[in-house]
Amino acid sequence: MADAGAVRPLLPDHFRVRLRPDGVLEPPELDVAGYLACVEECRSRFPSLRILSGVELSEPHWHRPRADALLAAHDFDRVLGSVHSLPDGAHHRELTVVADRPPAELLRAYLGEVLGLVESTADFAVLAHIDYALRSWPGEGPPFVVGEFEEEFRTVLRALKASGRALEVNTKVPLPGEVVRWWFELGGEVVSFGSDAHEPALVGHGFREAAALVEACGFRPGPTPHDFWRR
Ligand SMILES: [Fe+2]
């Protein structure tokens, strides 16, 4: 991360993440105008593709004025909300770099923070990657057993249902099928899909398997491929 330039030498300076010597990360300003211009260019170059614009707000419940101002200034097709960090003293720590807490404790803390996000009135339509904490579950040691966290997942899903928002099935890592089944059982109405690709070649990765899972749980596609799926 500190040496991102070595990986992407063509990245302009204003895109580089600044990592201060004390370990605090200072992201650059979000270049929304540049992003939307890029979307427009892609739409004109590939008219047969349906390209939605979107933004993923990380912890918008901690940053309401900035998040609200961003959404007021731009008209995104999709707005996702998510949690990537947990409070840590005066700062916050990105979850995948927290190595000094047992994974089960970290997952419960994560789902607790996701509950705070979902119960907030932050403006977003889709909860992204409810299973983000599983990305750092250690390969050695006790395996992850989703049933051990059923109540925590159900609590978040119940609040998500009450908020009227959608559950994203993120295919970066396979979402345990039980979570989608619990979403249906609790009356969850809407599902969206995200491949969290970060690289063009990975867009849509895992969608076939994810769609089969979501369909098996009782949800159905909408009238067009880019619609949400519904029960
Ligand atoms: Fe994310």
Short mmCIF file of N, CA, C and O in Angstrom, two decimals, residues 57-64 67-68 80-83 112-127 156 159-160 162-165:
data_model
loop_
_atom_site.label_atom_id
_atom_site.label_comp_id
_atom_site.label_asym_id
_atom_site.label_seq_id
_atom_site.Cartn_x
_atom_site.Cartn_y
_atom_site.Cartn_z
N LEU A 57 -20.21 3.83 0.07
CA LEU A 57 -19.87 4.69 1.21
C LEU A 57 -19.39 3.82 2.35
O LEU A 57 -20.12 2.97 2.86
N SER A 58 -18.14 4.02 2.76
CA SER A 58 -17.59 3.24 3.86
C SER A 58 -17.87 3.96 5.18
O SER A 58 -17.49 5.12 5.33
N GLU A 59 -18.56 3.27 6.09
CA GLU A 59 -18.95 3.85 7.39
C GLU A 59 -19.63 5.23 7.24
O GLU A 59 -19.24 6.18 7.91
N PRO A 60 -20.63 5.34 6.38
CA PRO A 60 -21.28 6.66 6.24
C PRO A 60 -21.93 7.13 7.54
O PRO A 60 -22.14 8.33 7.71
N HIS A 61 -22.25 6.20 8.45
CA HIS A 61 -22.87 6.60 9.72
C HIS A 61 -21.89 7.34 10.62
O HIS A 61 -22.29 7.98 11.57
N TRP A 62 -20.59 7.24 10.33
CA TRP A 62 -19.58 8.00 11.09
C TRP A 62 -19.31 9.35 10.43
O TRP A 62 -18.67 10.20 11.03
N HIS A 63 -19.71 9.48 9.19
CA HIS A 63 -19.32 10.67 8.41
C HIS A 63 -20.54 11.28 7.72
O HIS A 63 -20.50 11.54 6.52
N ARG A 64 -21.61 11.46 8.45
CA ARG A 64 -22.85 11.89 7.82
C ARG A 64 -22.73 13.18 7.00
O ARG A 64 -23.19 13.20 5.86
N ALA A 67 -20.91 12.37 3.76
CA ALA A 67 -21.65 11.42 2.92
C ALA A 67 -22.89 12.10 2.34
O ALA A 67 -23.19 11.95 1.15
N ASP A 68 -23.60 12.86 3.17
CA ASP A 68 -24.81 13.53 2.69
C ASP A 68 -24.47 14.56 1.61
O ASP A 68 -25.19 14.69 0.62
N LEU A 80 -24.15 2.17 -2.26
CA LEU A 80 -23.91 1.08 -1.34
C LEU A 80 -23.37 1.63 -0.02
O LEU A 80 -22.68 2.66 -0.01
N GLY A 81 -23.68 0.96 1.06
CA GLY A 81 -23.09 1.31 2.35
C GLY A 81 -22.38 0.08 2.89
O GLY A 81 -22.80 -1.05 2.65
N SER A 82 -21.27 0.30 3.60
CA SER A 82 -20.51 -0.84 4.09
C SER A 82 -19.65 -0.44 5.27
O SER A 82 -19.52 0.74 5.59
N VAL A 83 -19.09 -1.45 5.90
CA VAL A 83 -18.12 -1.25 6.98
C VAL A 83 -16.84 -1.97 6.60
O VAL A 83 -16.86 -3.11 6.14
N GLY A 112 -21.47 -6.15 14.77
CA GLY A 112 -22.03 -5.12 15.66
C GLY A 112 -21.95 -3.74 15.02
O GLY A 112 -22.89 -2.94 15.11
N GLU A 113 -20.84 -3.48 14.35
CA GLU A 113 -20.69 -2.18 13.68
C GLU A 113 -21.60 -2.10 12.44
O GLU A 113 -22.17 -1.04 12.15
N VAL A 114 -21.73 -3.22 11.74
CA VAL A 114 -22.65 -3.26 10.58
C VAL A 114 -24.08 -2.99 11.05
O VAL A 114 -24.84 -2.28 10.39
N LEU A 115 -24.43 -3.53 12.23
CA LEU A 115 -25.76 -3.26 12.78
C LEU A 115 -25.95 -1.75 13.01
O LEU A 115 -27.01 -1.20 12.69
N GLY A 116 -24.91 -1.11 13.54
CA GLY A 116 -24.98 0.34 13.75
C GLY A 116 -25.20 1.08 12.44
O GLY A 116 -25.98 2.04 12.36
N LEU A 117 -24.52 0.62 11.40
CA LEU A 117 -24.69 1.23 10.07
C LEU A 117 -26.12 1.05 9.57
O LEU A 117 -26.77 1.99 9.12
N VAL A 118 -26.61 -0.19 9.66
CA VAL A 118 -27.93 -0.51 9.11
C VAL A 118 -29.04 0.21 9.89
O VAL A 118 -30.04 0.63 9.33
N GLU A 119 -28.84 0.34 11.21
CA GLU A 119 -29.86 1.01 12.03
C GLU A 119 -29.81 2.53 11.88
O GLU A 119 -30.72 3.23 12.32
N SER A 120 -28.75 3.04 11.28
CA SER A 120 -28.64 4.49 11.10
C SER A 120 -29.52 4.93 9.93
O SER A 120 -29.99 4.10 9.15
N THR A 121 -29.70 6.24 9.83
CA THR A 121 -30.49 6.76 8.70
C THR A 121 -29.58 7.20 7.56
O THR A 121 -30.01 7.93 6.67
N ALA A 122 -28.33 6.75 7.58
CA ALA A 122 -27.42 7.06 6.47
C ALA A 122 -28.08 6.65 5.15
O ALA A 122 -28.78 5.64 5.08
N ASP A 123 -27.84 7.45 4.13
CA ASP A 123 -28.55 7.28 2.87
C ASP A 123 -27.81 6.29 1.97
O ASP A 123 -26.84 6.65 1.30
N PHE A 124 -28.24 5.05 1.95
CA PHE A 124 -27.71 4.07 1.01
C PHE A 124 -28.78 3.00 0.79
O PHE A 124 -29.64 2.80 1.64
N ALA A 125 -28.73 2.34 -0.36
CA ALA A 125 -29.80 1.40 -0.72
C ALA A 125 -29.40 -0.06 -0.54
O ALA A 125 -30.25 -0.93 -0.42
N VAL A 126 -28.08 -0.31 -0.56
CA VAL A 126 -27.60 -1.70 -0.56
C VAL A 126 -26.52 -1.87 0.51
O VAL A 126 -25.56 -1.08 0.56
N LEU A 127 -26.68 -2.88 1.36
CA LEU A 127 -25.61 -3.21 2.30
C LEU A 127 -24.59 -4.10 1.59
O LEU A 127 -24.91 -5.22 1.18
N VAL A 156 -28.51 -8.48 12.25
CA VAL A 156 -28.23 -7.48 11.20
C VAL A 156 -29.28 -7.58 10.10
O VAL A 156 -29.80 -6.56 9.63
N ALA A 159 -32.60 -6.02 11.01
CA ALA A 159 -32.53 -4.54 10.94
C ALA A 159 -32.49 -4.08 9.49
O ALA A 159 -33.07 -3.04 9.14
N LEU A 160 -31.81 -4.86 8.64
CA LEU A 160 -31.72 -4.50 7.23
C LEU A 160 -33.11 -4.56 6.59
O LEU A 160 -33.49 -3.67 5.82
N ALA A 162 -35.94 -4.18 8.16
CA ALA A 162 -36.73 -3.06 8.68
C ALA A 162 -36.37 -1.75 8.00
O ALA A 162 -37.20 -0.85 7.87
N SER A 163 -35.13 -1.65 7.53
CA SER A 163 -34.67 -0.40 6.90
C SER A 163 -35.10 -0.31 5.45
O SER A 163 -34.99 0.75 4.83
N GLY A 164 -35.54 -1.43 4.87
CA GLY A 164 -35.97 -1.43 3.47
C GLY A 164 -34.83 -1.50 2.48
O GLY A 164 -35.04 -1.35 1.28
N ARG A 165 -33.63 -1.76 2.96
CA ARG A 165 -32.47 -1.80 2.05
C ARG A 165 -32.25 -3.22 1.51
O ARG A 165 -32.86 -4.17 1.99
#
